[in-house]
PDB file of C-alpha atoms and ligand atoms in Angstrom:
ATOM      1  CA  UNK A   1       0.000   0.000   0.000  1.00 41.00           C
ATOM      2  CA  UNK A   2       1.284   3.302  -0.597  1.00 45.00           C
ATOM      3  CA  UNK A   3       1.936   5.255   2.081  1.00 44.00           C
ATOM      4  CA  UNK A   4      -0.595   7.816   3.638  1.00 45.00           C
ATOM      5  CA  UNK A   5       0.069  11.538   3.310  1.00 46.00           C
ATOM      6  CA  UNK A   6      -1.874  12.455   6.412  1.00 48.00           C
ATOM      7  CA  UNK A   7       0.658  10.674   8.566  1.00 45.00           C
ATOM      8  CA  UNK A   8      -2.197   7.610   9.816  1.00 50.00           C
ATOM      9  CA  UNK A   9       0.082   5.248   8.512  1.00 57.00           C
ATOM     10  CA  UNK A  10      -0.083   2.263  11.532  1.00 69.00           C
ATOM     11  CA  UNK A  11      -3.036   4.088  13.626  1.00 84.00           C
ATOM     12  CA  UNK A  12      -5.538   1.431  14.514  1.00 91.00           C
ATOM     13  CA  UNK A  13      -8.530   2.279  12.521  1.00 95.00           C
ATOM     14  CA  UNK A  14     -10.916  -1.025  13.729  1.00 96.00           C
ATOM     15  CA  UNK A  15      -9.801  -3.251  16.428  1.00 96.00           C
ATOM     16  CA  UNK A  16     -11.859  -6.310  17.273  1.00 97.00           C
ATOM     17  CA  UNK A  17     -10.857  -8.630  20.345  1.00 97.00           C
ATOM     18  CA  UNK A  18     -12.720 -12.110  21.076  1.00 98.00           C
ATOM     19  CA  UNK A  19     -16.083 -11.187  19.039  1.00 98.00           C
ATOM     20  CA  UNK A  20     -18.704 -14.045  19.474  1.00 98.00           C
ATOM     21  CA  UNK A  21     -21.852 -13.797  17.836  1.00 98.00           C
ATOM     22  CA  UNK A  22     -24.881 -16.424  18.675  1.00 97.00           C
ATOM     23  CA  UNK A  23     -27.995 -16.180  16.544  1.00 97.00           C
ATOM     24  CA  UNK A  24     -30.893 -18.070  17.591  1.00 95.00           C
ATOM     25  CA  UNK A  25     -31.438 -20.886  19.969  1.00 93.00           C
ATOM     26  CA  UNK A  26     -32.004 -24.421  20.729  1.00 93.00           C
ATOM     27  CA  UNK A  27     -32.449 -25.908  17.011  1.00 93.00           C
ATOM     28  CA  UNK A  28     -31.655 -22.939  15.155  1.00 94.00           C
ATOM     29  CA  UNK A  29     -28.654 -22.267  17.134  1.00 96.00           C
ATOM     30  CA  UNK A  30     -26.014 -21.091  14.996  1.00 96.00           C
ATOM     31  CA  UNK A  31     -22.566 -19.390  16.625  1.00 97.00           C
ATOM     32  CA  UNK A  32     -21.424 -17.127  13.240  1.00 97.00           C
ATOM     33  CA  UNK A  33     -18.326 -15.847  15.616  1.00 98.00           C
ATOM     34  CA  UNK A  34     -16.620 -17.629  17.641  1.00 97.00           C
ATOM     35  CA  UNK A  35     -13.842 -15.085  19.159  1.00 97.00           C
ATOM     36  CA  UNK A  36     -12.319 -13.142  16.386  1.00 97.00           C
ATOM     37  CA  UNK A  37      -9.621 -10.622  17.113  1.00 97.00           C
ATOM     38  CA  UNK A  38      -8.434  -8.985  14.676  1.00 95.00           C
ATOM     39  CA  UNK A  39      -6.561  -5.171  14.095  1.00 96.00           C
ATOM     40  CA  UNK A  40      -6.980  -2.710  11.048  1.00 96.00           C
ATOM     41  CA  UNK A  41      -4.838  -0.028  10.741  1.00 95.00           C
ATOM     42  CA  UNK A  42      -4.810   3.100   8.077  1.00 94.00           C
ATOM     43  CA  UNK A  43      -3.907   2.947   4.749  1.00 93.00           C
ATOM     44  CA  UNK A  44      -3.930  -0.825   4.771  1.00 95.00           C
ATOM     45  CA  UNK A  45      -6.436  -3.515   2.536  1.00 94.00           C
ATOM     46  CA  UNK A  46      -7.815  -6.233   4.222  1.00 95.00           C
ATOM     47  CA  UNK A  47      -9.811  -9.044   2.343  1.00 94.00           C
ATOM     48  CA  UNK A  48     -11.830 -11.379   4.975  1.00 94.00           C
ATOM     49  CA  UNK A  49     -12.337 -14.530   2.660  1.00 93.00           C
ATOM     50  CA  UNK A  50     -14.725 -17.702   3.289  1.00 94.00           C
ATOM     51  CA  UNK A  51     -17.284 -19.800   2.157  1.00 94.00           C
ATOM     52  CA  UNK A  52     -21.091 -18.385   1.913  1.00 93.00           C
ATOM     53  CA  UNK A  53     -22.162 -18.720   5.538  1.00 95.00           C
ATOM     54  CA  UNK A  54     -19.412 -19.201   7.067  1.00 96.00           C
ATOM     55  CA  UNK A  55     -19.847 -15.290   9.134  1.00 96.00           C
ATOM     56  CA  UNK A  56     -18.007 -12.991   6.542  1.00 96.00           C
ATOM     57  CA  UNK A  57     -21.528 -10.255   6.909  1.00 95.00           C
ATOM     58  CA  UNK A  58     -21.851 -10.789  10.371  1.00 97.00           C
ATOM     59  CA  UNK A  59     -18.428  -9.942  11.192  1.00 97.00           C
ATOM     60  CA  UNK A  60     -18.454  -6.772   8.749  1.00 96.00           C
ATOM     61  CA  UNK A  61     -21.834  -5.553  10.487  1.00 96.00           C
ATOM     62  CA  UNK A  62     -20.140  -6.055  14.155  1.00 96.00           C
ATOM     63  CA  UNK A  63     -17.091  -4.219  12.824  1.00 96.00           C
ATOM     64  CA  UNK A  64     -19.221  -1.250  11.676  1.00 96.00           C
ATOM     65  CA  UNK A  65     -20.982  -1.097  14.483  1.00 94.00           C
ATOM     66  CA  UNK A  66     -24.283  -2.341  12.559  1.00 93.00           C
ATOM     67  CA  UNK A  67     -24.403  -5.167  15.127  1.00 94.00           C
ATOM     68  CA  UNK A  68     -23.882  -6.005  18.531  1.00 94.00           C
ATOM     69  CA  UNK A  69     -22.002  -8.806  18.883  1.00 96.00           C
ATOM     70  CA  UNK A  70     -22.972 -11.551  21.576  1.00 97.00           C
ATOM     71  CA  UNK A  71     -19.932 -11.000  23.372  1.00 97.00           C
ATOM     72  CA  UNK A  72     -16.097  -9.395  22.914  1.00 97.00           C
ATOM     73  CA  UNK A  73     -15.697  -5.629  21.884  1.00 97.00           C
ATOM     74  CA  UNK A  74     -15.160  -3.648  18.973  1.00 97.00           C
ATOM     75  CA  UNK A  75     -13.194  -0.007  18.761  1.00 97.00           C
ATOM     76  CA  UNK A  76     -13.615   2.229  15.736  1.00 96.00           C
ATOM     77  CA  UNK A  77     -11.053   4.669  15.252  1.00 94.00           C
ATOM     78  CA  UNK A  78      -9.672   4.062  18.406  1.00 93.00           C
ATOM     79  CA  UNK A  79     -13.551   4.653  20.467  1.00 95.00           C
ATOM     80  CA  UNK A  80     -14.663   1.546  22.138  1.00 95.00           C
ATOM     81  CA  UNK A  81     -18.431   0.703  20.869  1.00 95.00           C
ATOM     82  CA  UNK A  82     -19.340  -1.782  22.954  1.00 90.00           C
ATOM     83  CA  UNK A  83     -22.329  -1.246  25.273  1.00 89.00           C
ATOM     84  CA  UNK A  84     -22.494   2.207  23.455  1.00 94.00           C
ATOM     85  CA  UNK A  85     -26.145   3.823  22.713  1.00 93.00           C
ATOM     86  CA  UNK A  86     -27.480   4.068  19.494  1.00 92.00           C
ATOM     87  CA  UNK A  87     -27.777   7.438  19.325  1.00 92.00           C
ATOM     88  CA  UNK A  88     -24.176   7.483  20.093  1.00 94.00           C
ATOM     89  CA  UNK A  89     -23.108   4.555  17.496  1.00 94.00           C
ATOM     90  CA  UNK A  90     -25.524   6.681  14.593  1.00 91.00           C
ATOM     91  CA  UNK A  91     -23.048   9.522  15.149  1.00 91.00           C
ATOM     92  CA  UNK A  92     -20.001   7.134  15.285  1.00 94.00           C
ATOM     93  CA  UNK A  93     -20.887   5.625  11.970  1.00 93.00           C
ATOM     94  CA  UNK A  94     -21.698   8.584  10.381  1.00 91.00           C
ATOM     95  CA  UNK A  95     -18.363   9.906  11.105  1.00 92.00           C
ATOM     96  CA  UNK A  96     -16.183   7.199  10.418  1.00 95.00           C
ATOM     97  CA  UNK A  97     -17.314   4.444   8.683  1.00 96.00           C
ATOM     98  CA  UNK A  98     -18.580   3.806   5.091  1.00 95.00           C
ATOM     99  CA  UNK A  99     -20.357   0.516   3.930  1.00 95.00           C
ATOM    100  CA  UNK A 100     -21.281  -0.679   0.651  1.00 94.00           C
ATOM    101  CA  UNK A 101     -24.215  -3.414   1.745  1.00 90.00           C
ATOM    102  CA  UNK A 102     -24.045  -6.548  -0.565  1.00 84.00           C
ATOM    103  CA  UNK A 103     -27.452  -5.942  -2.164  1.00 83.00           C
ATOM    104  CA  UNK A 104     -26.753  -1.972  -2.151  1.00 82.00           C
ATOM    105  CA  UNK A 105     -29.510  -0.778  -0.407  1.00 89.00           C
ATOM    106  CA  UNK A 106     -30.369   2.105  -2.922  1.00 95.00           C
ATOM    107  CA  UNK A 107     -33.352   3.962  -2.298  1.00 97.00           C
ATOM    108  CA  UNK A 108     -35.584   2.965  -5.609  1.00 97.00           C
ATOM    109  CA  UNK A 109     -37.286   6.963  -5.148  1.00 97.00           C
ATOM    110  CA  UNK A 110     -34.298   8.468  -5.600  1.00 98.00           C
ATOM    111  CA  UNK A 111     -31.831   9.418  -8.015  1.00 98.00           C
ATOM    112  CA  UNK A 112     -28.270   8.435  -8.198  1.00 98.00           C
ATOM    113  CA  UNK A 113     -26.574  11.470  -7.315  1.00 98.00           C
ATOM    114  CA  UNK A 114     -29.662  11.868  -4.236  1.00 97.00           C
ATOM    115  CA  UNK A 115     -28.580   8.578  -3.529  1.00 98.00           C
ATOM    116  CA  UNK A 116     -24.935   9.196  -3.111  1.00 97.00           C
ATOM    117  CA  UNK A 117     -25.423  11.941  -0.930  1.00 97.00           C
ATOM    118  CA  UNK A 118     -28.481  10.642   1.168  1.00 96.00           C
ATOM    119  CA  UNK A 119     -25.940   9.904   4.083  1.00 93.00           C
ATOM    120  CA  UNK A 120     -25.229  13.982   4.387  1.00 94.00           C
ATOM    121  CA  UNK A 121     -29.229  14.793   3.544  1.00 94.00           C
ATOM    122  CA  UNK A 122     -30.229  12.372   6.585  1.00 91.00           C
ATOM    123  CA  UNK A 123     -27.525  14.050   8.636  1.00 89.00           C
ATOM    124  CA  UNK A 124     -28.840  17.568   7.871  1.00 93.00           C
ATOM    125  CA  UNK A 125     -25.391  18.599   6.072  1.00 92.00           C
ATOM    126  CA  UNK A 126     -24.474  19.426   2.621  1.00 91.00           C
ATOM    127  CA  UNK A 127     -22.034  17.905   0.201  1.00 90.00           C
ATOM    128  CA  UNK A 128     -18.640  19.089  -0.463  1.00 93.00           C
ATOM    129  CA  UNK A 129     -19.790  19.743  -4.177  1.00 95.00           C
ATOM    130  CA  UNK A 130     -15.913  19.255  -5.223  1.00 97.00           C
ATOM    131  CA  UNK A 131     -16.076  15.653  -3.729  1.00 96.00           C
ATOM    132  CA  UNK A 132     -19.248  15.120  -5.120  1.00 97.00           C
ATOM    133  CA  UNK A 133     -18.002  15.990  -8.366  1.00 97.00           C
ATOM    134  CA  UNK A 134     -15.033  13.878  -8.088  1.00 97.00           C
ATOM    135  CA  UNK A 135     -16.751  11.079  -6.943  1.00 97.00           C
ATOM    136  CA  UNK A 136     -19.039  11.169  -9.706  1.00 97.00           C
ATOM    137  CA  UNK A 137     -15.963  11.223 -12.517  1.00 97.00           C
ATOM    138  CA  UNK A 138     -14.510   8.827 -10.700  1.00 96.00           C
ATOM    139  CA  UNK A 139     -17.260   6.211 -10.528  1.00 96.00           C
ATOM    140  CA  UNK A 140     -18.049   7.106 -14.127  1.00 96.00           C
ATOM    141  CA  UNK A 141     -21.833   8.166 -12.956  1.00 97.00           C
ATOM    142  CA  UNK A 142     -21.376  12.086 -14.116  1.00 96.00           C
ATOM    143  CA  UNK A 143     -23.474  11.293 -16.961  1.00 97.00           C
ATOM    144  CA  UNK A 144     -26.066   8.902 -14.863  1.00 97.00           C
ATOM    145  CA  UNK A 145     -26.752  11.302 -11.839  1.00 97.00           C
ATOM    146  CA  UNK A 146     -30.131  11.831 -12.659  1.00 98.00           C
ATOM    147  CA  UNK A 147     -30.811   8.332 -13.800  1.00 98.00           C
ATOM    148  CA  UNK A 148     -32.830   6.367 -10.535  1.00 97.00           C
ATOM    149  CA  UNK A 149     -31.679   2.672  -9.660  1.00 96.00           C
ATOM    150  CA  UNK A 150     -34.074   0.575 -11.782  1.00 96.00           C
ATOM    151  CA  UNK A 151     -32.531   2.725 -15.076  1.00 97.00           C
ATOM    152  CA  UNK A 152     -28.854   1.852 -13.794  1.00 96.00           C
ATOM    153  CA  UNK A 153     -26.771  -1.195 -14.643  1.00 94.00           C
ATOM    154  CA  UNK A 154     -25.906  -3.441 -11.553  1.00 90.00           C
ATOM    155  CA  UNK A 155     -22.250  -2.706 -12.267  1.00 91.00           C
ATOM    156  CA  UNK A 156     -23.727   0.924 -11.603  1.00 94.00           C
ATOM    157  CA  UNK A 157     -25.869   0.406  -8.746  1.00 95.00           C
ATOM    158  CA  UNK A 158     -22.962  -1.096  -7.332  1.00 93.00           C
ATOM    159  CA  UNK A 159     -20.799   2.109  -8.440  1.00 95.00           C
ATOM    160  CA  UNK A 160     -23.765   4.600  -6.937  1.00 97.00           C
ATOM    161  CA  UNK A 161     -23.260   2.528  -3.522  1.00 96.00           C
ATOM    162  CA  UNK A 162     -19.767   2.705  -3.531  1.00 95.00           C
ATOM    163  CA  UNK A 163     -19.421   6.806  -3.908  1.00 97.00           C
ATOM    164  CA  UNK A 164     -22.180   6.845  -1.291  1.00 97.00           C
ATOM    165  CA  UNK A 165     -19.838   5.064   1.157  1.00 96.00           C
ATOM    166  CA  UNK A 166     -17.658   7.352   0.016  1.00 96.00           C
ATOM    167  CA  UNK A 167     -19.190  10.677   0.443  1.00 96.00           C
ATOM    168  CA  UNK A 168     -18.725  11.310   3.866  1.00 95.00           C
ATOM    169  CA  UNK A 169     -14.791  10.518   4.005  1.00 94.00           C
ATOM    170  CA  UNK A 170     -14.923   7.862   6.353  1.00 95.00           C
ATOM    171  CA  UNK A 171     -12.487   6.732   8.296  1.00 95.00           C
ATOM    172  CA  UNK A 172     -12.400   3.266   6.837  1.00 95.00           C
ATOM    173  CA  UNK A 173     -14.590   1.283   4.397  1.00 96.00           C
ATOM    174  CA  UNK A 174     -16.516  -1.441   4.426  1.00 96.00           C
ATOM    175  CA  UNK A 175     -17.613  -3.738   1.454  1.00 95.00           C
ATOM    176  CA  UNK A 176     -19.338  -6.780   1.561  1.00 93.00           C
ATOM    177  CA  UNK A 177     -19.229  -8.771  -0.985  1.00 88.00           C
ATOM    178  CA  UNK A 178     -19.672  -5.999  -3.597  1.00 78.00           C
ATOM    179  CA  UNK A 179     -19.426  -7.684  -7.178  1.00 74.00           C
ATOM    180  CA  UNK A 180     -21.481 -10.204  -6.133  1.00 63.00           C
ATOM    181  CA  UNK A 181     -25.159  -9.284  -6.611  1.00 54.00           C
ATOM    182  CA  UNK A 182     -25.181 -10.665 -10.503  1.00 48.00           C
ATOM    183  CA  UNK A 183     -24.294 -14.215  -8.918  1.00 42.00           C
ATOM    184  CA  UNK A 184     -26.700 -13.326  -6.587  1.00 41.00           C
ATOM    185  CA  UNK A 185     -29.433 -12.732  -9.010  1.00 43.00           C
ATOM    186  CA  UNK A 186     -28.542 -15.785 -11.521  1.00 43.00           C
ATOM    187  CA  UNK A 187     -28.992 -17.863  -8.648  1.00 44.00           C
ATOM    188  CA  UNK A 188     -32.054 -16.231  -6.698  1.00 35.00           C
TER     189      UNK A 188
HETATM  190  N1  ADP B   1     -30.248 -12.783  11.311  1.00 79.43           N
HETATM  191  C1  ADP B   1     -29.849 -14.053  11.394  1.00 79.43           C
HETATM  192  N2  ADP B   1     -30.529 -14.947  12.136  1.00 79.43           N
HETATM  193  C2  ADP B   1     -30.111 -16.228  12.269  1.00 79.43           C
HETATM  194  N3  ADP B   1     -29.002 -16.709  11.692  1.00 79.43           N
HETATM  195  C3  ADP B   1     -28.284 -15.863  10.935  1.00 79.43           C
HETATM  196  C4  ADP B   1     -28.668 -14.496  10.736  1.00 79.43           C
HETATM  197  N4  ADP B   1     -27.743 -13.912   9.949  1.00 79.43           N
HETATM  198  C5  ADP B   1     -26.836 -14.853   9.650  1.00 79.43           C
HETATM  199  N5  ADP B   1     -27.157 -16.035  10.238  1.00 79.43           N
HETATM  200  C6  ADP B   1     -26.376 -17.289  10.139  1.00 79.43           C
HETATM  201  O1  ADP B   1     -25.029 -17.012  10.491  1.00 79.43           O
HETATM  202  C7  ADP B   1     -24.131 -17.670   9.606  1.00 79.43           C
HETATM  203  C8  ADP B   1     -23.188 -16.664   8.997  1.00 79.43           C
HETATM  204  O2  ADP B   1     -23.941 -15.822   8.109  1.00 79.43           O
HETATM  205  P1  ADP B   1     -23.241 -14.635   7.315  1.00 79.43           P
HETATM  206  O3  ADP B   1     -22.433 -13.818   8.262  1.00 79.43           O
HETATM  207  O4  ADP B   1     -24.323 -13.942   6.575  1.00 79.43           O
HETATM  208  O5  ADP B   1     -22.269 -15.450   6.339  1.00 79.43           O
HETATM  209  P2  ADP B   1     -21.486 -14.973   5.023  1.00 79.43           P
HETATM  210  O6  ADP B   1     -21.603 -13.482   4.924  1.00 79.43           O
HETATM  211  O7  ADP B   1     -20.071 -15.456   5.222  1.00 79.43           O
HETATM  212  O8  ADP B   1     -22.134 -15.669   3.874  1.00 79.43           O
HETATM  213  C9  ADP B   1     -24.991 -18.409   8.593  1.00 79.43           C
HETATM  214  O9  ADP B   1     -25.026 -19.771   8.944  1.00 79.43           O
HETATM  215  C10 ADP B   1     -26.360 -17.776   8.710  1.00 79.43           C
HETATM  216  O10 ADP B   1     -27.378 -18.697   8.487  1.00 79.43           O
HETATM  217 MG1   MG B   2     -22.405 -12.284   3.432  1.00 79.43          MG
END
């Protein structure tokens, strides 16, 4: 990885120690986690790789502070998460953490470029229009921006969802799974 020019390099962006995560009981018992520890600092890639079901979403949610886990803790950007309120975890999130969902999550109502920025809109803030812009060229959506979801390719959904993750400069970013939805679609 190249190295950072905001001098990050090595901070600890997500830190996860012993996360368990139990869903259901008795028969439908399933333990996704079963203590994961694991450290993520700035400016590096991490790929978490594994066979469908075997807790790849689960652990991305608990990492983002999307879900609690059943037990061990979670610090984003050096804050400790666990046991912290949701009104607390919104504003977390919001500052630090992008996530492109594995299905997207667009909003069908909306346009691309309302899409992109919905994280700001919800928040009450406006866009950087410079970053905006750039994110737009970037993803290759300039021309698309007024286009809703159901008039964009999947390959631009998936583009829409990533410069929404995007938008807010997070601190680090999520994806799950996100070239997978054609797959997805063949098969469902
Ligand atoms: N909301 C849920 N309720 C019950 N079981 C769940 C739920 N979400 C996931 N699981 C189970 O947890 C396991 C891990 O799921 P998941 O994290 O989605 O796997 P992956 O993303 O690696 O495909 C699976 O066996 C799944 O059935
Ligand atoms: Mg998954």
């Amino acid at each position: 990885m190249p190295a950072r020019q905001d001098g990050q390099d090595g901070a600890s962006v997500v830190a996860a120690h012993d996360v368990t995560r139990r869903y259901g009981a008795d028969a439908t018992l399933v333990d996704a986690l079963r203590g994961v520890s694991l450290d993520v600092c700035a400016g590096e890639l991490v790929a978490v790789m594994g066979p469908s079901g075997s807790g790849k979403s689960t652990l991305m949610h608990a990492l983002a502070g999307l879900d609690k886990p059943t037990s061990g803790s979670v610090q984003i950007a050096g804050i400790e998460i666990t046991g912290m309120d949701d009104a607390k975890l919104t504003q977390l999130r919001r500052e630090h953490i992008g996530f492109v969902f594995q299905f997207f999550n667009l909003l069908p109502m909306l346009n691309a470029q309302e899409n992109i920025v919905l994280p700001l809109t919800i928040a009450g803030e406006h866009p950087d229009g410079a970053w905006l812009e750039e994110l737009l060229l970037r993803t290759g959506l300039a021309k698309r921006r007024s286009h809703r979801p159901a008039e964009l390719s999947g390959g631009e959904q998936q583009r829409v969802a990533v410069a929404r993750a995007l938008v807010t400069h997070p601190t680090i970013l999520f994806a799950d799974e996100p070239t997978g939805i054609r797959v997805s679609r063949r098969l469902g």
